[in-house]
PDB file of C-alpha atoms in Angstrom:
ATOM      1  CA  UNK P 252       7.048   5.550  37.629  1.00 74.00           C
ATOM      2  CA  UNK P 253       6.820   1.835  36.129  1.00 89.00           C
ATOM      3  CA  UNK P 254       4.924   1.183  33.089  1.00 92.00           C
ATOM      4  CA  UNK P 255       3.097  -1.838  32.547  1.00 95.00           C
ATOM      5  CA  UNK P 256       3.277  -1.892  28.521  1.00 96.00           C
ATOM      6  CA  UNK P 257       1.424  -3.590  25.899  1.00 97.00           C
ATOM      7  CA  UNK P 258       2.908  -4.208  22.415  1.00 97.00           C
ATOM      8  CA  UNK P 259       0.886  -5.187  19.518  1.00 98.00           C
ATOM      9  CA  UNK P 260       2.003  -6.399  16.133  1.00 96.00           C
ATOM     10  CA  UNK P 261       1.432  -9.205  13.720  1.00 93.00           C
ATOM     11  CA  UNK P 262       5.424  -9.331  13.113  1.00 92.00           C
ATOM     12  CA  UNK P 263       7.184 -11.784  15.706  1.00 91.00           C
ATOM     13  CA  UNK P 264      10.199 -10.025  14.552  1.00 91.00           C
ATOM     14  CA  UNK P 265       9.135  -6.705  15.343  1.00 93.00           C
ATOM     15  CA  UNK P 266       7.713  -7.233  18.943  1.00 94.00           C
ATOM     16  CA  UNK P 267      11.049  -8.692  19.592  1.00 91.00           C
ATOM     17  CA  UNK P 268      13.066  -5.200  18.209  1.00 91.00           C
ATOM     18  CA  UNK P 269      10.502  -3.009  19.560  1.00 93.00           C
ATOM     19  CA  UNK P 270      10.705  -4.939  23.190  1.00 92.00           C
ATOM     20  CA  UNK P 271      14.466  -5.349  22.844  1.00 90.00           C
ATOM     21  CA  UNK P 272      14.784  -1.619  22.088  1.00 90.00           C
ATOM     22  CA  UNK P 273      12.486  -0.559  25.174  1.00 91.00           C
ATOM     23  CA  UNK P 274      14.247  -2.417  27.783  1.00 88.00           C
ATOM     24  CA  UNK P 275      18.149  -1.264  26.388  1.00 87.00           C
ATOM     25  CA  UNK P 276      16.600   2.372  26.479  1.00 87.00           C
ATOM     26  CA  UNK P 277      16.373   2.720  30.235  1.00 86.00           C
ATOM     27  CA  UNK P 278      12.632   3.363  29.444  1.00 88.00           C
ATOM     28  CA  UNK P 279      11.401   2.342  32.807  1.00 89.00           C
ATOM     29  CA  UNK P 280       8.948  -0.944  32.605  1.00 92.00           C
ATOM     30  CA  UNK P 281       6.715  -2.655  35.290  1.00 94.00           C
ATOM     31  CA  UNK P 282       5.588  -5.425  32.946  1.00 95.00           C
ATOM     32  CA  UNK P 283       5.430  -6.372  29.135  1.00 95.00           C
ATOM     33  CA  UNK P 284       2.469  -8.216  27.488  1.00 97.00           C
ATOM     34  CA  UNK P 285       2.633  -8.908  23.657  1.00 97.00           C
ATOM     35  CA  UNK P 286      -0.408  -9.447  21.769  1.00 97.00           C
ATOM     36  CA  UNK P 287      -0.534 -10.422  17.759  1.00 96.00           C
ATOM     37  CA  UNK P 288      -3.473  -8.436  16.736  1.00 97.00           C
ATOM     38  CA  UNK P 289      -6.111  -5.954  18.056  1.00 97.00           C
ATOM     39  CA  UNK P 290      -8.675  -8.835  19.287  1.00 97.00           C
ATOM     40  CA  UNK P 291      -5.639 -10.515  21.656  1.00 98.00           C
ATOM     41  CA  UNK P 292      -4.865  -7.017  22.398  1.00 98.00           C
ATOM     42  CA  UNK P 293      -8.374  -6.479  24.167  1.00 98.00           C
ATOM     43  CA  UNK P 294      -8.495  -9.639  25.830  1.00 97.00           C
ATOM     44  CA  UNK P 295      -5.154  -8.663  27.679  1.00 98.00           C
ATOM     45  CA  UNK P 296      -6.363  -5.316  28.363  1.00 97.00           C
ATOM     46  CA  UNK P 297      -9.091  -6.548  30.085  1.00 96.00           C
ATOM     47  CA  UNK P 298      -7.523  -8.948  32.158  1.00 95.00           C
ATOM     48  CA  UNK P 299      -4.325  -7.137  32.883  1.00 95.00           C
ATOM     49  CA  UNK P 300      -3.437  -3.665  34.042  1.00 96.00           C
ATOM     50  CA  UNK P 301      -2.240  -1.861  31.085  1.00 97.00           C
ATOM     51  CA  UNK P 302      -0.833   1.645  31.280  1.00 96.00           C
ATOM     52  CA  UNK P 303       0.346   2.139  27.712  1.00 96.00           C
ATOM     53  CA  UNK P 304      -0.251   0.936  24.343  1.00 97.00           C
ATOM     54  CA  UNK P 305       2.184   0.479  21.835  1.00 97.00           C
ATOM     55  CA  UNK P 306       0.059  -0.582  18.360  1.00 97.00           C
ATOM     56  CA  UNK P 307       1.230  -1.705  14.553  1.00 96.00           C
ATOM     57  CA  UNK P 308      -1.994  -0.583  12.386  1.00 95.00           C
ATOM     58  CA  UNK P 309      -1.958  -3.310   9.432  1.00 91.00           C
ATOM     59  CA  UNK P 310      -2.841  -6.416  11.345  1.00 92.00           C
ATOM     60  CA  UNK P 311      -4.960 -10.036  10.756  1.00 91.00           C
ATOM     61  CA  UNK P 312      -7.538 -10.332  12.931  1.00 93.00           C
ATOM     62  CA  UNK P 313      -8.178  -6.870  14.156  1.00 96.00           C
ATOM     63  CA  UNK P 314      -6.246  -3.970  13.222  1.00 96.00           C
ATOM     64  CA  UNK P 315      -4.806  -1.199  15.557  1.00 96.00           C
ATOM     65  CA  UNK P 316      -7.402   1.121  13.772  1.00 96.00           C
ATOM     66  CA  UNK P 317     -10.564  -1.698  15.009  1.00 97.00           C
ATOM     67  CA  UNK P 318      -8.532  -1.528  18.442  1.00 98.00           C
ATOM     68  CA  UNK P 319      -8.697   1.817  18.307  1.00 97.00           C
ATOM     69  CA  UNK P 320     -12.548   1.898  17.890  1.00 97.00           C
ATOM     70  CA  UNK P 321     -13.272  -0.665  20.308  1.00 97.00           C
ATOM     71  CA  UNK P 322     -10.789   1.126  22.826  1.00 97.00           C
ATOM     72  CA  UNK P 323     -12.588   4.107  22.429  1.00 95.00           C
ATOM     73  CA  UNK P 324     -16.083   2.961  23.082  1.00 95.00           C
ATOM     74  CA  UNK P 325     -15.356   1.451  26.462  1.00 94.00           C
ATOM     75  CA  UNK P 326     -15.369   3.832  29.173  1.00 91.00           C
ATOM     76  CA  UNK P 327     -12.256   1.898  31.138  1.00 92.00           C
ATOM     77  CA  UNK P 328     -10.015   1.339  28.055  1.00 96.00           C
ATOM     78  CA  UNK P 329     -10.002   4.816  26.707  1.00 94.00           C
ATOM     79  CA  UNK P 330      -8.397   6.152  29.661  1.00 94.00           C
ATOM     80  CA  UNK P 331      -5.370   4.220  28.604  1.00 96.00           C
ATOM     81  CA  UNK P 332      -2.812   6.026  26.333  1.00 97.00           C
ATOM     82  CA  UNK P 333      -2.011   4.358  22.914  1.00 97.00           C
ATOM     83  CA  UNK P 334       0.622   5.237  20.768  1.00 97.00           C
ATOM     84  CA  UNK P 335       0.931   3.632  17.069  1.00 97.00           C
ATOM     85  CA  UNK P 336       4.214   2.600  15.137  1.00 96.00           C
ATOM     86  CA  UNK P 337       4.078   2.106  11.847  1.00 95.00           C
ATOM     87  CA  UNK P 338       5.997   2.190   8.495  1.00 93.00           C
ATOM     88  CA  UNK P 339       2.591   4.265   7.433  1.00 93.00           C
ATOM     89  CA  UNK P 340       3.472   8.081   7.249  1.00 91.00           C
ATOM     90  CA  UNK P 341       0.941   9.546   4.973  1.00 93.00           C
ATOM     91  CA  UNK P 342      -1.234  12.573   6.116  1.00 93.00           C
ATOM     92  CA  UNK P 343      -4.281  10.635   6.107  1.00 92.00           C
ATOM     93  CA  UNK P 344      -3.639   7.452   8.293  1.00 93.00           C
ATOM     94  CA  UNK P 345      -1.970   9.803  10.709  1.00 95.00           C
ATOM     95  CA  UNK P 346      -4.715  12.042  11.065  1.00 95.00           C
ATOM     96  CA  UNK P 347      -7.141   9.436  11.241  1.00 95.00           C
ATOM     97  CA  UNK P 348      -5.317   7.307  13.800  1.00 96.00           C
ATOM     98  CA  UNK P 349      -5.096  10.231  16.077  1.00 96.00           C
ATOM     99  CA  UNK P 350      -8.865  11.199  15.377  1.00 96.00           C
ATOM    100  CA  UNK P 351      -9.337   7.511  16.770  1.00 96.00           C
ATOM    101  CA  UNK P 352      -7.555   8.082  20.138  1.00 94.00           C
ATOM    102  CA  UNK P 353      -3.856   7.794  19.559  1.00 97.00           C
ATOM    103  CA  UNK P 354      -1.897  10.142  21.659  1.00 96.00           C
ATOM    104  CA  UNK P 355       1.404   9.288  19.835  1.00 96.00           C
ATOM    105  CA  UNK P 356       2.819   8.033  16.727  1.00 96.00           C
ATOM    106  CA  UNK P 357       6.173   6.879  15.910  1.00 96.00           C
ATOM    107  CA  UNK P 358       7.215   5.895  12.023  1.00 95.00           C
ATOM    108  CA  UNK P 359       9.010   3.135  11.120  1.00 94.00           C
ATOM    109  CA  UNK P 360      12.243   3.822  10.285  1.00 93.00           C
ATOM    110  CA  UNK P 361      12.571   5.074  13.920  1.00 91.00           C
ATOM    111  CA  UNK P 362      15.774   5.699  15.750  1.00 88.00           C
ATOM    112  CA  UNK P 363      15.377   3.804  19.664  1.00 87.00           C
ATOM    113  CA  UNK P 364      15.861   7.360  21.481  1.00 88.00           C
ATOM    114  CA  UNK P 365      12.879   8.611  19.203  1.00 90.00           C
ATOM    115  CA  UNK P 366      10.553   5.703  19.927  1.00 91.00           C
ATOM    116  CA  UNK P 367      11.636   6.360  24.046  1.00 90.00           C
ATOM    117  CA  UNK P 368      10.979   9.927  24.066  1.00 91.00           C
ATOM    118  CA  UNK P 369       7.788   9.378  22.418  1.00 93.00           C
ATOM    119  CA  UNK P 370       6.616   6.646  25.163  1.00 92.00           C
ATOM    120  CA  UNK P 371       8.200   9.127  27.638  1.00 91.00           C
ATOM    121  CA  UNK P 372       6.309  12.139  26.464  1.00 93.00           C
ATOM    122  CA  UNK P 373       2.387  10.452  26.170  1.00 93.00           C
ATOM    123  CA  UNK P 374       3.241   9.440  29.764  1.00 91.00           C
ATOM    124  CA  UNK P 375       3.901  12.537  30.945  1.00 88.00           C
ATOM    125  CA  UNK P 376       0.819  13.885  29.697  1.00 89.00           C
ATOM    126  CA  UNK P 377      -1.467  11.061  30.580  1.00 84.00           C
ATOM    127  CA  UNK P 378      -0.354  11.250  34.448  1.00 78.00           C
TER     128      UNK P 378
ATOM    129  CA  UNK B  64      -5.965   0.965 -19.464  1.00 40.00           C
ATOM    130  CA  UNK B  65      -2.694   0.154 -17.984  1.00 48.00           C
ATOM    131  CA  UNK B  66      -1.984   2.874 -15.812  1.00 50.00           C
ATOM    132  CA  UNK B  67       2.219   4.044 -15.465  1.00 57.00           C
ATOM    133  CA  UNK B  68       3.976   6.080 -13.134  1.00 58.00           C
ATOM    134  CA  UNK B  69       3.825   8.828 -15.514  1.00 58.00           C
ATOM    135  CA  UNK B  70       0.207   9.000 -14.783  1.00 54.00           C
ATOM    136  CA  UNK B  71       0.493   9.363 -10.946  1.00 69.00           C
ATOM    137  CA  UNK B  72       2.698  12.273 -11.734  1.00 71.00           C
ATOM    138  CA  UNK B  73       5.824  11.084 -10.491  1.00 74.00           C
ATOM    139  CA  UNK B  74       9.231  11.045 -12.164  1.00 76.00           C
ATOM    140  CA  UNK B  75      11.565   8.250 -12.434  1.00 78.00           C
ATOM    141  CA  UNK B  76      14.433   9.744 -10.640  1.00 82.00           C
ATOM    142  CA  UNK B  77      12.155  10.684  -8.053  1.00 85.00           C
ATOM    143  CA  UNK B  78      10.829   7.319  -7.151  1.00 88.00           C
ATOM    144  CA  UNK B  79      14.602   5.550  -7.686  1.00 90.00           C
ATOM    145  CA  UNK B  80      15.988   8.646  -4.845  1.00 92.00           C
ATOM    146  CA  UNK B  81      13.190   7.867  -2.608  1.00 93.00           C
ATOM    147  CA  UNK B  82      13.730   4.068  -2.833  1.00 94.00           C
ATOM    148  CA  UNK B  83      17.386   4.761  -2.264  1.00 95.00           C
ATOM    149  CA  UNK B  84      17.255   7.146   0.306  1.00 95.00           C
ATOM    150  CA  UNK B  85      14.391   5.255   2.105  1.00 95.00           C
ATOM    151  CA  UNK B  86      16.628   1.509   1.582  1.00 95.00           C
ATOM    152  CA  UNK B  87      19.787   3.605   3.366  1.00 95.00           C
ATOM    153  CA  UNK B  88      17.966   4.816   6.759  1.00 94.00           C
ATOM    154  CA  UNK B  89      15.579   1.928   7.418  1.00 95.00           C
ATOM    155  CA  UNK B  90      18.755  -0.865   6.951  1.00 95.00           C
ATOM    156  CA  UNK B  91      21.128   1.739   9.279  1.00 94.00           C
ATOM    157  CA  UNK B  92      18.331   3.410  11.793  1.00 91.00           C
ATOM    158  CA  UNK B  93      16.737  -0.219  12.299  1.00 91.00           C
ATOM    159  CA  UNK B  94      19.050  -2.857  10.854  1.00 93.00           C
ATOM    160  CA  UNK B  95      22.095  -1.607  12.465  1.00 91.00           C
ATOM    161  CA  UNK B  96      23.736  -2.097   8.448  1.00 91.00           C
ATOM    162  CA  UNK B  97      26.552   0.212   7.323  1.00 91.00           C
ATOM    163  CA  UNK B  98      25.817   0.988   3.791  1.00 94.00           C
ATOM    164  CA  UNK B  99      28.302   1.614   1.133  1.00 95.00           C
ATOM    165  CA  UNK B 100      26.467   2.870  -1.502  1.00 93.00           C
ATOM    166  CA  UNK B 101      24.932   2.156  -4.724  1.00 93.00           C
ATOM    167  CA  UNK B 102      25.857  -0.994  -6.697  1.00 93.00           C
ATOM    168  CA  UNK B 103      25.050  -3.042  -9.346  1.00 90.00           C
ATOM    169  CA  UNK B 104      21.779  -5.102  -9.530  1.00 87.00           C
ATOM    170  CA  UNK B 105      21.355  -8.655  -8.441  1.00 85.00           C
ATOM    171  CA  UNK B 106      20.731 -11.235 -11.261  1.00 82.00           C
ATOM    172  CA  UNK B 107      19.702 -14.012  -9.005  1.00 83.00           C
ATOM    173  CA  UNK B 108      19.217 -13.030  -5.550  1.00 85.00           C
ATOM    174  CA  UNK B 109      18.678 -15.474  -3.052  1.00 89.00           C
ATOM    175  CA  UNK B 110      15.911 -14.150  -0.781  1.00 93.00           C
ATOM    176  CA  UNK B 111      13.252 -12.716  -2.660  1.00 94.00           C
ATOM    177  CA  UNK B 112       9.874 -10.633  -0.940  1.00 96.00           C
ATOM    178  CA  UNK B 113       7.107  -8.825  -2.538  1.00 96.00           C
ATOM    179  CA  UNK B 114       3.993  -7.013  -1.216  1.00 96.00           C
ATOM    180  CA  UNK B 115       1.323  -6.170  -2.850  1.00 95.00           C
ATOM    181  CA  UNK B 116      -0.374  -2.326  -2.913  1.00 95.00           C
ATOM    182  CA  UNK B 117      -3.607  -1.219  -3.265  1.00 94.00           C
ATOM    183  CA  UNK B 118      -5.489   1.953  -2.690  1.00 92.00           C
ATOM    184  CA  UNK B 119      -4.358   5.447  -4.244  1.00 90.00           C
ATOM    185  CA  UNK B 120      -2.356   3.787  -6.338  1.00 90.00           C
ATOM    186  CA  UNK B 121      -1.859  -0.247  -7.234  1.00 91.00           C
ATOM    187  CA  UNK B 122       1.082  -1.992  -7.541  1.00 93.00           C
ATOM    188  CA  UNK B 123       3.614  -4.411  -6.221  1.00 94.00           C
ATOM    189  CA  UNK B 124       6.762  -4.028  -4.084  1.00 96.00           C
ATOM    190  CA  UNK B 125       9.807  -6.211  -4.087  1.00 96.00           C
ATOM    191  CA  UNK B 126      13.040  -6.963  -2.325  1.00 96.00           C
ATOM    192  CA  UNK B 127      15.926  -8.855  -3.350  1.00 95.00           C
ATOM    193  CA  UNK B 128      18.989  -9.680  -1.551  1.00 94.00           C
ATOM    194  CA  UNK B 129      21.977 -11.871  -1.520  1.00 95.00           C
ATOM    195  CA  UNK B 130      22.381 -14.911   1.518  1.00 93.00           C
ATOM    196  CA  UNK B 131      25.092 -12.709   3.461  1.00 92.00           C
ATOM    197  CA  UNK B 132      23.377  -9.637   3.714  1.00 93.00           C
ATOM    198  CA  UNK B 133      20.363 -11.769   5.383  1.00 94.00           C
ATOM    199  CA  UNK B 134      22.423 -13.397   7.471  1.00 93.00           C
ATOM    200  CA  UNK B 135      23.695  -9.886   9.112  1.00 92.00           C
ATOM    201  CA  UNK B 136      20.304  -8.139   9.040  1.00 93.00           C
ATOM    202  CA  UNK B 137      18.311 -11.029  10.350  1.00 94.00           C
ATOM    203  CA  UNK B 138      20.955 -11.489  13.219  1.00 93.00           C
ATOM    204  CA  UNK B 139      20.971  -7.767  13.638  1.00 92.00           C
ATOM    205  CA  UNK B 140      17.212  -7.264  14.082  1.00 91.00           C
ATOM    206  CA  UNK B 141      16.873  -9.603  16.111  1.00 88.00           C
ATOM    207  CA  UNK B 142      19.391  -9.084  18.019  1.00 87.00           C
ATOM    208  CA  UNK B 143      21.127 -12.766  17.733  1.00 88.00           C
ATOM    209  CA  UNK B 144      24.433 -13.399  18.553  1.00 86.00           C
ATOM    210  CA  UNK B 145      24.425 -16.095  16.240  1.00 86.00           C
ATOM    211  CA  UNK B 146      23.122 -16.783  13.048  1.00 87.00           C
ATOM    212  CA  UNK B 147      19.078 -16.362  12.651  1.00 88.00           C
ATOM    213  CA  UNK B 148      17.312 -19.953  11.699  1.00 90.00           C
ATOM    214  CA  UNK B 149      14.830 -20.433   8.973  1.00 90.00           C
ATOM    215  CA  UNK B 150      11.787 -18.782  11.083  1.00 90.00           C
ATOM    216  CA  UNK B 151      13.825 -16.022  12.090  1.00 90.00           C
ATOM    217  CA  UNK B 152      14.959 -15.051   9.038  1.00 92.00           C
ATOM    218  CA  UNK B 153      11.852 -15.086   7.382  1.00 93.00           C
ATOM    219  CA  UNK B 154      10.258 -12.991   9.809  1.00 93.00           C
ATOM    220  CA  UNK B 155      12.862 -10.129   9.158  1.00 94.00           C
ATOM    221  CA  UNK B 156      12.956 -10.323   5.836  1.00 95.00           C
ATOM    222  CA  UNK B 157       9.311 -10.006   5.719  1.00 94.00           C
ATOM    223  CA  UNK B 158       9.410  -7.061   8.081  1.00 94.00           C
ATOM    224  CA  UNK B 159      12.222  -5.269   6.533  1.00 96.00           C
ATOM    225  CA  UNK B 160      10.530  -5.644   3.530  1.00 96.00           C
ATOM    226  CA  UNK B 161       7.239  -4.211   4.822  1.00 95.00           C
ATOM    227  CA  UNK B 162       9.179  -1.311   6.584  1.00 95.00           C
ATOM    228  CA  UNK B 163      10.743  -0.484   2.935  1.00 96.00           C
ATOM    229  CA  UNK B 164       7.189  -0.229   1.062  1.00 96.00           C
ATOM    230  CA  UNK B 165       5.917   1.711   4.053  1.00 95.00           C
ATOM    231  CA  UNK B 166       8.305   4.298   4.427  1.00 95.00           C
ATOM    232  CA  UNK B 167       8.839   4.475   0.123  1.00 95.00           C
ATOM    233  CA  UNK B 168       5.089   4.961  -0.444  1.00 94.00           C
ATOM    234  CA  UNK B 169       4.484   7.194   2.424  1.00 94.00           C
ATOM    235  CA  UNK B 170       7.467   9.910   0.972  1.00 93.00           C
ATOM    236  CA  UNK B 171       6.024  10.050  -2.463  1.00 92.00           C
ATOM    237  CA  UNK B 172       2.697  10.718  -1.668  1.00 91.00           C
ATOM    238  CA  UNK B 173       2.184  11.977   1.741  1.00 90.00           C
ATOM    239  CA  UNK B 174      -1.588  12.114   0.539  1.00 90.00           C
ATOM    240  CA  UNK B 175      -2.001   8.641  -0.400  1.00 89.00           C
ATOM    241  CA  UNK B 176      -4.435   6.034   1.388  1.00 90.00           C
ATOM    242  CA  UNK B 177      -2.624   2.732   1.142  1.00 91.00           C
ATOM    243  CA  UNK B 178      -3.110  -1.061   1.794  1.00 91.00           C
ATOM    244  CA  UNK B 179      -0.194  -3.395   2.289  1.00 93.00           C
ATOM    245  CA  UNK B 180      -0.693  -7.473   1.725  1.00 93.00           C
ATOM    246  CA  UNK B 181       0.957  -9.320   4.097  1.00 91.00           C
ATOM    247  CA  UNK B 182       4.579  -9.777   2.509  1.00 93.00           C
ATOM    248  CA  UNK B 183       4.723 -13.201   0.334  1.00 94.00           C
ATOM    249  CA  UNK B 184       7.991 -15.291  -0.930  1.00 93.00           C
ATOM    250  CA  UNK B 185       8.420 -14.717  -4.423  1.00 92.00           C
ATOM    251  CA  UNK B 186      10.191 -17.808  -7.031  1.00 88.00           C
ATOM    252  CA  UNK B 187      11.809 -14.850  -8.749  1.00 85.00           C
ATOM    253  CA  UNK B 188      12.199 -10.919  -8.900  1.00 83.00           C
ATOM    254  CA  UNK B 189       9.823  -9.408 -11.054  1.00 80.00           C
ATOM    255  CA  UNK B 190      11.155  -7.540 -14.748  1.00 82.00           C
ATOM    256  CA  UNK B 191      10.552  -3.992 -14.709  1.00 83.00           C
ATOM    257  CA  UNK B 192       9.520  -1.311 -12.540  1.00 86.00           C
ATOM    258  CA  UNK B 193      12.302   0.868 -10.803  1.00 90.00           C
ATOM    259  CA  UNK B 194      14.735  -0.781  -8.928  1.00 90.00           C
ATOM    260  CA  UNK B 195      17.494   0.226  -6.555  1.00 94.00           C
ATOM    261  CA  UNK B 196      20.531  -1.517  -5.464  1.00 95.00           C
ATOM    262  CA  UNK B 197      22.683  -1.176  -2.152  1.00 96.00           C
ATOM    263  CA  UNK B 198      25.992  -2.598  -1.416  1.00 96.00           C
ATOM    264  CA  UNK B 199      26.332  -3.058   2.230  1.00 95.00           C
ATOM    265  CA  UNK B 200      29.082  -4.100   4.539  1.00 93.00           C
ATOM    266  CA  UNK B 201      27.877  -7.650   3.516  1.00 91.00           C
ATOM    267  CA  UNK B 202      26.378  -8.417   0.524  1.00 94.00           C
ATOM    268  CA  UNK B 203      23.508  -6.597  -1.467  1.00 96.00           C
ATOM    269  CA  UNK B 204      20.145  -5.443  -0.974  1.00 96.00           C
ATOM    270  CA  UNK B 205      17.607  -4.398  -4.145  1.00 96.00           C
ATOM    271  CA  UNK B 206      14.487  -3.237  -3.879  1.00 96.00           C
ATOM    272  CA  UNK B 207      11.907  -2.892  -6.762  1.00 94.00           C
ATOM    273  CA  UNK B 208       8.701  -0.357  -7.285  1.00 94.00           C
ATOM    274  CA  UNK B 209       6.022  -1.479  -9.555  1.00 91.00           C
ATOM    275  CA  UNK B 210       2.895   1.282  -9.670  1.00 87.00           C
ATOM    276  CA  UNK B 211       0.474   0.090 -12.350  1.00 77.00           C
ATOM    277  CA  UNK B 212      -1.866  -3.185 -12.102  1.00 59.00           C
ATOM    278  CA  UNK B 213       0.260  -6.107 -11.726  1.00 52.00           C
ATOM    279  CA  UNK B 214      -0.102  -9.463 -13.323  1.00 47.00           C
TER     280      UNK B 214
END
């Protein structure tokens, strides 16, 4: 099955890599929104079908933990799977992003079949 | 009270390994940069990044690196054919440098809680801390480690 994907990251840069990566992985995409912070991030989700989240943490604006929350509290949004990349690997942050909702977390430095078998995984278990 | 490395109870050699060792597989998992080794450090770099920590502990990362090596990780990141402009490079190098601090302070204290500033241009490369240098295919890469308040 397609996914309709939503990346979100303050770095230009890395939405490029990370999008770049995706499509050369076979990983299997109906559509693919980018959003620069948690705040665009919502208004896309709620305008857009969305099947998967793909979220930086440390962000202007809003950060992929506020997304989190916000995601969370809405009984539409939660339903949709969100998996976090980020350079942050520490016990805590992981903990507490997956407290928050996250399904998935990738660390940057990732390898692109990691970051695709993670994607592939939380949408296994979310259909 | 200036605090030092000594007092977060980490050793020199273990913060210069981790700096290596996290320098090596971010520039050849994400960069797509064969790395030769260690080399020695840059006196004047040409691109120069720093972020600033807080939380656990306080401090200030920075990376150094000489024009060719840009050129190929910038192009390689992105995925350019070509050579990266201005913007482009900028937004690596700020990325690659964010992915460095990351992934160092994240291996020597798993426990941590840690805040990143957005990476800033720096005029030059900080004296001091613990430094690392890389010699890649093209051109050098050196990253610094500052724990401790920073000036």
């Amino acid at each position: 099955m397609s996914t309709h994907l939503l990346v979100v990251d303050d770095s230009p840069a890395m939405r490029k890599m990370i999008t770049r990566v995706i499509e050369m992985s076979g990983f299997e995409l109906a559509s693919l929104a980018h959003a620069s912070d948690g705040a665009q991030a919502l208004e896309i989700l709620h305008q857009n079908q969305v099947d998967l989240v793909l979220t930086d943490i440390n962000m202007p604006v809003m950060t992929g933990e506020e997304l989190l929350r916000e995601m969370a509290g809405n009984g539409m949004l939660k339903r949709i799977p969100v998996v976090v990349v980020s350079t942050d690997a520490t016990d805590a942050r992981m903990h507490q992003m997956m407290e928050l909702g996250a399904r998935g977390y990738v660390v940057k430095p990732f390898q692109p079949a990691s970051l695709r078998s993670e994607l592939e995984r939380v949408m296994e278990i979310a259909q | 009270m200036t605090l030092t490395e000594t007092d977060y109870g980490l050793a020199v050699a273990e913060i210069r390994n981790t700096l290596m060792e996290c320098s090596v597989e971010v520039l050849e998992s994400m960069f797509y940069c064969g790395v030769l080794g260690p080399t020695e450090e840059l006196e004047h770099p040409y691109h120069r990044y720093a972020i600033g920590i807080s939380g656990t502990w306080e401090g200030e990362f920075a990376m150094g690196m000489t024009e060719d090596a840009a050129a190929v990780l910038a192009a390689n990141f992105a995925g350019l054919d070509g050579e990266a402009d201005a913007d482009q490079m900028a937004e690596v190098l700020s990325e690659l440098s964010n992915i460095l601090c990351g992934a160092t302070l994240s291996r020597l204290n798993r426990n941590g809680i840690f805040h990143l500033s957005s990476p800033y241009a720096l005029a030059m490369l900080p004296t001091g801390g613990h430094r690392v240098a890389v010699e890649l295919e093209e051109g050098v890469l050196q990253a610094t480690l500052r724990l401790g308040p920073v000036a």
